Coordinates of N, CA and C in Angstrom, one line a residue:
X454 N 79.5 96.9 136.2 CA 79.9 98.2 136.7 C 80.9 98.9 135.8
X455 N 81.8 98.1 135.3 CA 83.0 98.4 134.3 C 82.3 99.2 133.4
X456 N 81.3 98.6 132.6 CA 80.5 99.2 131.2 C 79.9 100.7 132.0
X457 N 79.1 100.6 133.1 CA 78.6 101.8 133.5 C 79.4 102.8 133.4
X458 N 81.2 102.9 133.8 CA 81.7 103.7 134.1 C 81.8 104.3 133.0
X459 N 82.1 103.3 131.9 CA 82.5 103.4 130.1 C 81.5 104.2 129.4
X460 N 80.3 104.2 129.8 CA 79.9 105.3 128.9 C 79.2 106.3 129.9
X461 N 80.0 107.4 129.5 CA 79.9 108.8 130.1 C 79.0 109.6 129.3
X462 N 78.3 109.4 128.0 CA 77.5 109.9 127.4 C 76.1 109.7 127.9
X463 N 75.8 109.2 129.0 CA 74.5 107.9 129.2 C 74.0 109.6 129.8
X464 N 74.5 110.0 130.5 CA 73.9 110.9 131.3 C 73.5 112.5 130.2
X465 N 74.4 112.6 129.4 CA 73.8 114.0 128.4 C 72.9 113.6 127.8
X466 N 72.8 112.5 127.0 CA 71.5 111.7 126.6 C 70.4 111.8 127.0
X467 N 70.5 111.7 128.5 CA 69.0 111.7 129.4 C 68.4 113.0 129.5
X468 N 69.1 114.1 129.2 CA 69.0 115.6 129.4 C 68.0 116.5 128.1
X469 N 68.8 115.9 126.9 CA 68.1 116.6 126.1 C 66.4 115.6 125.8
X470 N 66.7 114.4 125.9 CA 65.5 114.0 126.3 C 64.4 114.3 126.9
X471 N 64.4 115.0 128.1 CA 63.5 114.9 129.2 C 63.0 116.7 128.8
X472 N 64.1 117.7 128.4 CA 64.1 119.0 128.2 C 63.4 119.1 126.5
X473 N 63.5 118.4 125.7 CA 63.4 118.6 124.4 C 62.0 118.1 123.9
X474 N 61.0 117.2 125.1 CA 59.8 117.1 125.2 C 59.0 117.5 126.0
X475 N 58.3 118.7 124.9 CA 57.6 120.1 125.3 C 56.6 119.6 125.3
X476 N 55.6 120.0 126.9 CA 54.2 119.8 127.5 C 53.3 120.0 126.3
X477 N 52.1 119.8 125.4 CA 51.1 119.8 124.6 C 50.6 121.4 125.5
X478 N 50.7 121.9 124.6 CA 49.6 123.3 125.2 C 48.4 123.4 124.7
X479 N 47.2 123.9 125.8 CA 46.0 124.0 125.7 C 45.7 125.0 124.6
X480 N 44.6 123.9 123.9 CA 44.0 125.1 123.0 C 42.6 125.5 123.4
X481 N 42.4 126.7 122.9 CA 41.6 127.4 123.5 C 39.9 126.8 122.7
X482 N 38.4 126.8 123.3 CA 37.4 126.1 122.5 C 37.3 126.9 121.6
X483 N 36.8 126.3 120.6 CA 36.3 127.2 119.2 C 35.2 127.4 119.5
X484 N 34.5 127.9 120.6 CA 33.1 128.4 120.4 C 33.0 129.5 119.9
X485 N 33.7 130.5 120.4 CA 33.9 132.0 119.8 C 35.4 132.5 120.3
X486 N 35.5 133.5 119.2 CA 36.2 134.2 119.7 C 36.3 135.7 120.0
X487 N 36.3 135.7 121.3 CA 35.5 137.0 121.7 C 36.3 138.2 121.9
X488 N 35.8 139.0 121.0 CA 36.7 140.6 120.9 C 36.6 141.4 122.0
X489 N 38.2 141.6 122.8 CA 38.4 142.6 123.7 C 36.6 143.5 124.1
X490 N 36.4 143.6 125.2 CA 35.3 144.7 125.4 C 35.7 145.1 126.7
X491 N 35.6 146.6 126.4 CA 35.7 148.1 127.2 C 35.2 147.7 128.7
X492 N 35.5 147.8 129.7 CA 34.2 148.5 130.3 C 33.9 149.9 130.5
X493 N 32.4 149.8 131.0 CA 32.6 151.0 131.0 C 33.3 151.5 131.9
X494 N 33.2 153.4 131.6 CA 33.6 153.9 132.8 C 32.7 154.1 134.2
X495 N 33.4 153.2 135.2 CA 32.5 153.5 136.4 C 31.8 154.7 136.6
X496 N 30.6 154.2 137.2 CA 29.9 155.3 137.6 C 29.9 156.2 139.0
X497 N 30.4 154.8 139.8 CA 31.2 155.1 141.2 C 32.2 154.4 141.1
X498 N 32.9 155.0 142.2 CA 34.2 154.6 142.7 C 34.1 153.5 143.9
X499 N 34.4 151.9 143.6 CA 34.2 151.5 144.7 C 35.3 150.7 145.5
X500 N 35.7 151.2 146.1 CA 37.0 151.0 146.9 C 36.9 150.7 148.3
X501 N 36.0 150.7 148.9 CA 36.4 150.6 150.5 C 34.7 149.6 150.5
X502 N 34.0 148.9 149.3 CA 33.1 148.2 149.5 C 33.5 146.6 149.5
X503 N 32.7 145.6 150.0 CA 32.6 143.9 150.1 C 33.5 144.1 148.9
X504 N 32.4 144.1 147.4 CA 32.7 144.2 146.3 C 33.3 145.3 145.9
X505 N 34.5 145.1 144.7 CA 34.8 146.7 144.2 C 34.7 146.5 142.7
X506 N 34.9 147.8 141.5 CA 35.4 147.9 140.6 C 35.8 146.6 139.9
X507 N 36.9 146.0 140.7 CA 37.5 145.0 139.7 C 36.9 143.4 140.2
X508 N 36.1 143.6 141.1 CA 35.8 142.4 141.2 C 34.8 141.8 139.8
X509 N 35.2 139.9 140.4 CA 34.5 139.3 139.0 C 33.4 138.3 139.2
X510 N 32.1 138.7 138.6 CA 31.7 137.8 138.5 C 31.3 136.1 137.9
X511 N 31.3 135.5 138.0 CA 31.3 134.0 137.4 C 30.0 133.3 137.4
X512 N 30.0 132.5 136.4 CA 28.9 131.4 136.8 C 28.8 130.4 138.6
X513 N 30.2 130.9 139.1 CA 30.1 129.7 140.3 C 30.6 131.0 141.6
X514 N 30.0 132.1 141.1 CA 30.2 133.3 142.6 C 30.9 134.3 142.1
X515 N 31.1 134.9 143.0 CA 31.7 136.8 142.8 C 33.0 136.8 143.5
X516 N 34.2 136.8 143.1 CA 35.6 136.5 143.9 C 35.7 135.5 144.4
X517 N 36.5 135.7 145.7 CA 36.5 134.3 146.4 C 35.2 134.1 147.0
X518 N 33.8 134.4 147.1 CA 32.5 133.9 147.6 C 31.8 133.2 146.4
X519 N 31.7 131.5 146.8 CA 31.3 130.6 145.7 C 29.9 130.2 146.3
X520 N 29.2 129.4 145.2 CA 28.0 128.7 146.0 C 28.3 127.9 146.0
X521 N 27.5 127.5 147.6 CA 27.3 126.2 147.9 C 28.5 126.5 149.0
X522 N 29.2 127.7 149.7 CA 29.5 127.8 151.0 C 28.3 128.5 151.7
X523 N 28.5 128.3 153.5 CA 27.9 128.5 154.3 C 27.7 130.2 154.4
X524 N 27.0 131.2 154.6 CA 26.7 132.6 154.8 C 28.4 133.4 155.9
X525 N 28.6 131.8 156.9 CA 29.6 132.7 157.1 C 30.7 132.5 156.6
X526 N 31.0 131.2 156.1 CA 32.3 131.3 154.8 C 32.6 132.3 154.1
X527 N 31.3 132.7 153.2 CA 30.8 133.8 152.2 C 31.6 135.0 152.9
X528 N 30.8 135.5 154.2 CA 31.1 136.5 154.8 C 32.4 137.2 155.1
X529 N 33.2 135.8 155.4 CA 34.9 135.8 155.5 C 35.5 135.9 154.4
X530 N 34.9 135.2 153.5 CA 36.0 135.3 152.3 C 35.9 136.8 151.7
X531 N 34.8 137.8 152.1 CA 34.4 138.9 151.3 C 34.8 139.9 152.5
X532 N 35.2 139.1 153.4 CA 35.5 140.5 154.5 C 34.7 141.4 154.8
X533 N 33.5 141.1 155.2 CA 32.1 141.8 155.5 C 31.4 140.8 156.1
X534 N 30.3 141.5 156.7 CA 29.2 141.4 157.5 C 27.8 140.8 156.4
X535 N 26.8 140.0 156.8 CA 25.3 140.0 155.6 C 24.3 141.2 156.6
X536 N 23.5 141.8 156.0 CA 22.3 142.5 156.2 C 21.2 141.4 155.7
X537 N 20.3 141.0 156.5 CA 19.2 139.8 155.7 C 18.1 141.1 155.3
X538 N 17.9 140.7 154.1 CA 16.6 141.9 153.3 C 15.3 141.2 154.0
X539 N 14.5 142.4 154.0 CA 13.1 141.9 154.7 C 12.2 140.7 153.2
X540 N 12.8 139.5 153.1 CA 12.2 138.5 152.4 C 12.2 137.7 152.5
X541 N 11.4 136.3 151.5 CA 12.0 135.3 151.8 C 11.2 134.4 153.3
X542 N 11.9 133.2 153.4 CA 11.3 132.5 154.5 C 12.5 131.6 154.9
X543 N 12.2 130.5 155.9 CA 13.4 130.0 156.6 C 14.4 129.1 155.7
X544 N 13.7 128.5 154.7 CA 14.7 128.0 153.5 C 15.3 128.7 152.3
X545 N 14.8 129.9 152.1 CA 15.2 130.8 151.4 C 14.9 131.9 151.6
X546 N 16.3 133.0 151.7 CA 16.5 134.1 152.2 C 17.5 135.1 151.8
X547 N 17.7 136.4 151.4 CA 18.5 137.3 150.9 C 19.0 138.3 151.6
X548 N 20.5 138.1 151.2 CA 21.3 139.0 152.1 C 22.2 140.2 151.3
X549 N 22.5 141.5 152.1 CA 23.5 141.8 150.8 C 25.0 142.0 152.0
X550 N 26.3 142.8 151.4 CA 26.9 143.3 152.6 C 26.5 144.5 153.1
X551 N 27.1 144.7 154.4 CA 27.0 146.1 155.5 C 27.6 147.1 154.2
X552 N 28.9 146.3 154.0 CA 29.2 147.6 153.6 C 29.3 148.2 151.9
X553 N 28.1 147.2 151.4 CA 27.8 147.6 150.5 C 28.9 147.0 149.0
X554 N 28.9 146.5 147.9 CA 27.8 147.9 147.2 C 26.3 147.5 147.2
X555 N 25.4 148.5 146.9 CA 23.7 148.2 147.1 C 23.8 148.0 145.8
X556 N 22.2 147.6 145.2 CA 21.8 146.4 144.4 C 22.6 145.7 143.7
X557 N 23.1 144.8 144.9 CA 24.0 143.2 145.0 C 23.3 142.6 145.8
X558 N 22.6 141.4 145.8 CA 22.3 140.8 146.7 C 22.2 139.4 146.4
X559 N 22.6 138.2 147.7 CA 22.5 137.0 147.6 C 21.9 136.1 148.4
X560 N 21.3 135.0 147.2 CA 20.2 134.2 148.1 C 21.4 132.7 148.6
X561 N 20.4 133.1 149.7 CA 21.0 132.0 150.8 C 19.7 130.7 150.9
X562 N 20.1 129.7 150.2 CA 19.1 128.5 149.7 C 19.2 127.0 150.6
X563 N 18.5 127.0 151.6 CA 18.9 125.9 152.8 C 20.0 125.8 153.3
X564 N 20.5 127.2 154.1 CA 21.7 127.3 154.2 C 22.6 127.7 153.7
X565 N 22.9 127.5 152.1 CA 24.0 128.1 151.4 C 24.1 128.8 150.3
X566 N 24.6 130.1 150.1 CA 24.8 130.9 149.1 C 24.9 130.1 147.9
X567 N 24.0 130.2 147.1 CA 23.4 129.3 145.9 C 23.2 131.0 144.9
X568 N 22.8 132.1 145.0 CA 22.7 133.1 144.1 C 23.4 133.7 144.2
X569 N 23.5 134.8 142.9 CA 24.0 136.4 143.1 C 22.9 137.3 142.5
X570 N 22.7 137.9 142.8 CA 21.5 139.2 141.7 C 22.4 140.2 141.8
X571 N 22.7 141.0 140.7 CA 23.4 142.2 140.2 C 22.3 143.5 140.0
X572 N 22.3 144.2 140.1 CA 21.6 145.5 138.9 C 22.9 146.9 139.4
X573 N 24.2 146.7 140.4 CA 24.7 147.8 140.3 C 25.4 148.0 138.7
X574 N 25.9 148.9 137.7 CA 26.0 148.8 136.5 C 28.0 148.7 137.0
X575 N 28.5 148.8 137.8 CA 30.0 148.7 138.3 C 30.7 147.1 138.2
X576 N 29.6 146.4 138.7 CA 30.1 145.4 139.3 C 29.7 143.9 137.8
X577 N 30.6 144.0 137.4 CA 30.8 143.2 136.1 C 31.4 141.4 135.9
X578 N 30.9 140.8 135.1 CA 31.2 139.5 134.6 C 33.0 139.6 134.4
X579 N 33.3 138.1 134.5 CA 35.1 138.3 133.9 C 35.5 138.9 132.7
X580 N 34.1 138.7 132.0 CA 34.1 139.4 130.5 C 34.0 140.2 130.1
X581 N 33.5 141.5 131.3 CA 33.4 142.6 131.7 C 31.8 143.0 130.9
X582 N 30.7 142.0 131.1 CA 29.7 142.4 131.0 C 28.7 142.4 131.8
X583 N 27.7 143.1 131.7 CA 27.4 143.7 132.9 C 25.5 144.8 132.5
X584 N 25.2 145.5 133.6 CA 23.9 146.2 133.3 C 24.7 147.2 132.1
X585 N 23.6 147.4 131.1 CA 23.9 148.2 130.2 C 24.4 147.6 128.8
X586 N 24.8 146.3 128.7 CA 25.4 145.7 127.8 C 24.5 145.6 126.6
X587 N 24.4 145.1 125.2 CA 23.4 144.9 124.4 C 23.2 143.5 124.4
X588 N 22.1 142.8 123.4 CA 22.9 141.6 123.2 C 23.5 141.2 122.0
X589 N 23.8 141.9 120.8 CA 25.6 141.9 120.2 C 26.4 141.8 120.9
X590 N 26.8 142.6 122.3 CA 27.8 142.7 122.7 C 27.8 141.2 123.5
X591 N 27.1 141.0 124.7 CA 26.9 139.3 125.2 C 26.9 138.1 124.3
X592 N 26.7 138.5 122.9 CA 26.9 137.2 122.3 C 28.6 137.4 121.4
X593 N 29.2 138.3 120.9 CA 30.2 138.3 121.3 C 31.2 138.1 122.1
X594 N 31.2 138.5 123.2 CA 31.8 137.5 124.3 C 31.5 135.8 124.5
X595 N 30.5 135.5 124.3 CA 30.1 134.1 124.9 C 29.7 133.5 124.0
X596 N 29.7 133.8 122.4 CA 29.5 133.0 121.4 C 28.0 132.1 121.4
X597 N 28.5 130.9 121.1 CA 27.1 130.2 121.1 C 26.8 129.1 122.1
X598 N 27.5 129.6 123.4 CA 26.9 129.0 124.8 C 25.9 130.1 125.0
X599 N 25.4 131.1 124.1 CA 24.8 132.0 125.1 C 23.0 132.0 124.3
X600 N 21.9 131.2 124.7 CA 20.7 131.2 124.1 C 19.8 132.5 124.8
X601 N 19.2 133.0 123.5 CA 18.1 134.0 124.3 C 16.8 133.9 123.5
X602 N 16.2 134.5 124.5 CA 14.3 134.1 124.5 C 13.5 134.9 125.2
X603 N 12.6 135.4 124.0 CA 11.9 136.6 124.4 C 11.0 136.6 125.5
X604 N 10.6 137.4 126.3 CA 9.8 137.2 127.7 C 8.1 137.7 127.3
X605 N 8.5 138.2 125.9 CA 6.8 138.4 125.2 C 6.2 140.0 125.5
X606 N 6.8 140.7 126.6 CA 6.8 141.8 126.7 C 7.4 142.6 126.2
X607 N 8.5 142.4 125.4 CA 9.4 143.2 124.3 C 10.5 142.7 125.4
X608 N 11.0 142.4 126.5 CA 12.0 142.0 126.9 C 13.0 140.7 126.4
X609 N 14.0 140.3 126.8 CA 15.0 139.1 126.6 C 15.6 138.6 127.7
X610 N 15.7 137.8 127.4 CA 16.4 136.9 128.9 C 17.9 135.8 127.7
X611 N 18.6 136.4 128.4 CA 20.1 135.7 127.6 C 20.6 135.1 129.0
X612 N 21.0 133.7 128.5 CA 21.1 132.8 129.2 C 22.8 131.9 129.0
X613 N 23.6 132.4 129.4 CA 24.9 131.3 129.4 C 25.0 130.1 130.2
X614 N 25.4 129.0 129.8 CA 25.8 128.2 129.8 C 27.2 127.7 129.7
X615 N 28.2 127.4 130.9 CA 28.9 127.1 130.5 C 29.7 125.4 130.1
X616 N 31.1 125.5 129.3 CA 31.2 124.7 128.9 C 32.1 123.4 129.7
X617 N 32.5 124.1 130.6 CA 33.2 123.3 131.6 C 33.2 122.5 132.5
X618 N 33.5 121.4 132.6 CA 32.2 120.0 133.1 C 32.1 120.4 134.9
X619 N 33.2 120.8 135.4 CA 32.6 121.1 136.7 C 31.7 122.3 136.8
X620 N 31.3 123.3 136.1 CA 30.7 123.9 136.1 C 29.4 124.1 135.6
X621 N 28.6 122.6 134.9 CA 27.7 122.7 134.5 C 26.2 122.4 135.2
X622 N 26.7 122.5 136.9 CA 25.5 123.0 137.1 C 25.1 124.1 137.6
X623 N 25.9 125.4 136.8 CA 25.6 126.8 137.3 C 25.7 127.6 136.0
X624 N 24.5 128.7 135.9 CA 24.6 129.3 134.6 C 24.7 130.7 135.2
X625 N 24.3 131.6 134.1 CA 24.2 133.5 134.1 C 23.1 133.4 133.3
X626 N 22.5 134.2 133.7 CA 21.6 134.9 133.4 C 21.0 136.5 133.5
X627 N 21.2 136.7 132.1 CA 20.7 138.4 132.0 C 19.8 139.0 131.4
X628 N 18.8 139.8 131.9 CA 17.7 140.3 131.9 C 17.6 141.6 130.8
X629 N 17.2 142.0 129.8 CA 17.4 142.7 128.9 C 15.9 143.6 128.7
X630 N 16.4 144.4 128.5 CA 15.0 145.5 128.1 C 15.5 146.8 127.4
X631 N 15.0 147.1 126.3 CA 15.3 148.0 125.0 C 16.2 147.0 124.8
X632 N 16.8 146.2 124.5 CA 18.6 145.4 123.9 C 19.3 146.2 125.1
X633 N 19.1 146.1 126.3 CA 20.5 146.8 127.1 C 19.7 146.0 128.8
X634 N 21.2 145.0 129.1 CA 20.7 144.4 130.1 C 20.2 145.6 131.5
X635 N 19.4 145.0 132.3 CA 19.1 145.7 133.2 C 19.3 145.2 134.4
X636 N 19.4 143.7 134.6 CA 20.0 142.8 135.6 C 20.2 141.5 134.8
X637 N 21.1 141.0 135.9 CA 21.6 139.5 135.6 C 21.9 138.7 136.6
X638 N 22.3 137.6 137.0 CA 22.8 136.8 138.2 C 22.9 135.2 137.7
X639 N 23.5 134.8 138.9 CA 24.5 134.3 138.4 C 24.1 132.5 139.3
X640 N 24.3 131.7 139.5 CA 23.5 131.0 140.5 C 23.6 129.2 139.8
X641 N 23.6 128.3 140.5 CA 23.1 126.8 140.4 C 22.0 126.9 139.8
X642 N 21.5 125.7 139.1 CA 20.5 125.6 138.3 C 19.4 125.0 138.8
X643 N 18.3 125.2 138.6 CA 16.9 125.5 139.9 C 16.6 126.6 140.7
X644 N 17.7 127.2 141.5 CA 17.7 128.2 141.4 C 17.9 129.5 140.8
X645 N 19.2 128.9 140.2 CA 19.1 131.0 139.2 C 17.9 131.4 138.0
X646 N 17.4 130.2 137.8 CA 16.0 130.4 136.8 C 14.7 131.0 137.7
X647 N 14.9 130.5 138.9 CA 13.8 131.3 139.8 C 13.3 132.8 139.8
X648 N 12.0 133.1 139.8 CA 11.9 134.3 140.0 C 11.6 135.4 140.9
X649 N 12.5 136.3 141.1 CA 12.7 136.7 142.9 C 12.0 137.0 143.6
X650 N 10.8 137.4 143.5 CA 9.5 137.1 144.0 C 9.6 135.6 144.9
X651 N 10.3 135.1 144.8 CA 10.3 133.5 145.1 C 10.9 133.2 146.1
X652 N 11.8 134.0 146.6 CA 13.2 134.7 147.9 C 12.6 135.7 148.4

């Protein structure tokens, strides 16, 4: 106890120690690096809908509504009501919200919000890509997770993949005709490859 009291330095010691060893910071992947993109300017103003303006889409849901919750998780977390579209059968079925925006709609796959289908041109990726985009512009943002392949009708289907291990069983998918997407969505895999005819 004598020696403890004797050195009074033991304690400043411990200080620049614990402060002078800086956390490793995350670096970012080298897949690309993707240059700022615009969005556009809205075409509506959507403010008092489920979805608005700045909501984001993802490979694993639209805001806080992910797949693989229940229709009324979904419903709560989006603060709205579903409409079921006239399709579909008792294991797969499509809903959008009351209160809109219209062409947004999601499939509900044995129970649980498993899709998104897009074609409003407002309602955009985190990357702010969306209907209208080219694909220069989608493969700029998404580098070389993003494969595409022609549909033989002069169309393209550009396909992300992401690189994030909990997220690799859900992709994007966007639908292209002249080079300017026309829909996309977003969904688990088995399902978002499906064709909507299929719901």
């Amino acid at each position: 106890t004598a020696e403890a009291t004797q050195t009074p330095d033991a304690t400043p010691t411990d200080v620049p120690i614990v402060t002078s060893t800086p956390l490793p910071t995350a670096t970012p992947l080298p897949t690309s690096t993707p240059v700022p993109l615009e969005a556009p300017t809205p075409s509506s103003v959507l403010l008092t809908t489920a979805f608005t303006n700045s909501s984001q889409v993802t490979t694993v849901g639209i805001d806080e509504v992910f797949f693989g919750m229940t229709p009324e998780e979904a419903a709560e977390a989006a603060s709205t009501d579903w409409v079921e579209l006239p399709s579909g059968n008792g294991q797969c079925y499509r809903v959008t919200p009351s209160n809109g925006p219209d062409r947004l709609e999601l499939w509900v796959v044995d129970g649980f919000i498993e899709r998104l289908d897009i074609e409003h041109p407002d309602i955009r990726t985190r990357s702010k890509l969306g209907v209208g985009n080219t694909i220069d512009e989608l493969r700029g943002q998404l580098g070389d997770r993003l494969t595409v392949e022609s549909t033989g009708d002069g169309g393209q289907v550009a396909t992300f993949t992401p690189s994030d291990a909990g997220d690799d069983e859900f992709r994007l998918i966007f639908e292209l005709e002249d080079d300017a997407v026309v829909r996309y969505r977003s969904g688990r895999v088995g399902i978002v490859q499906r064709a909507a005819e299929s719901c």
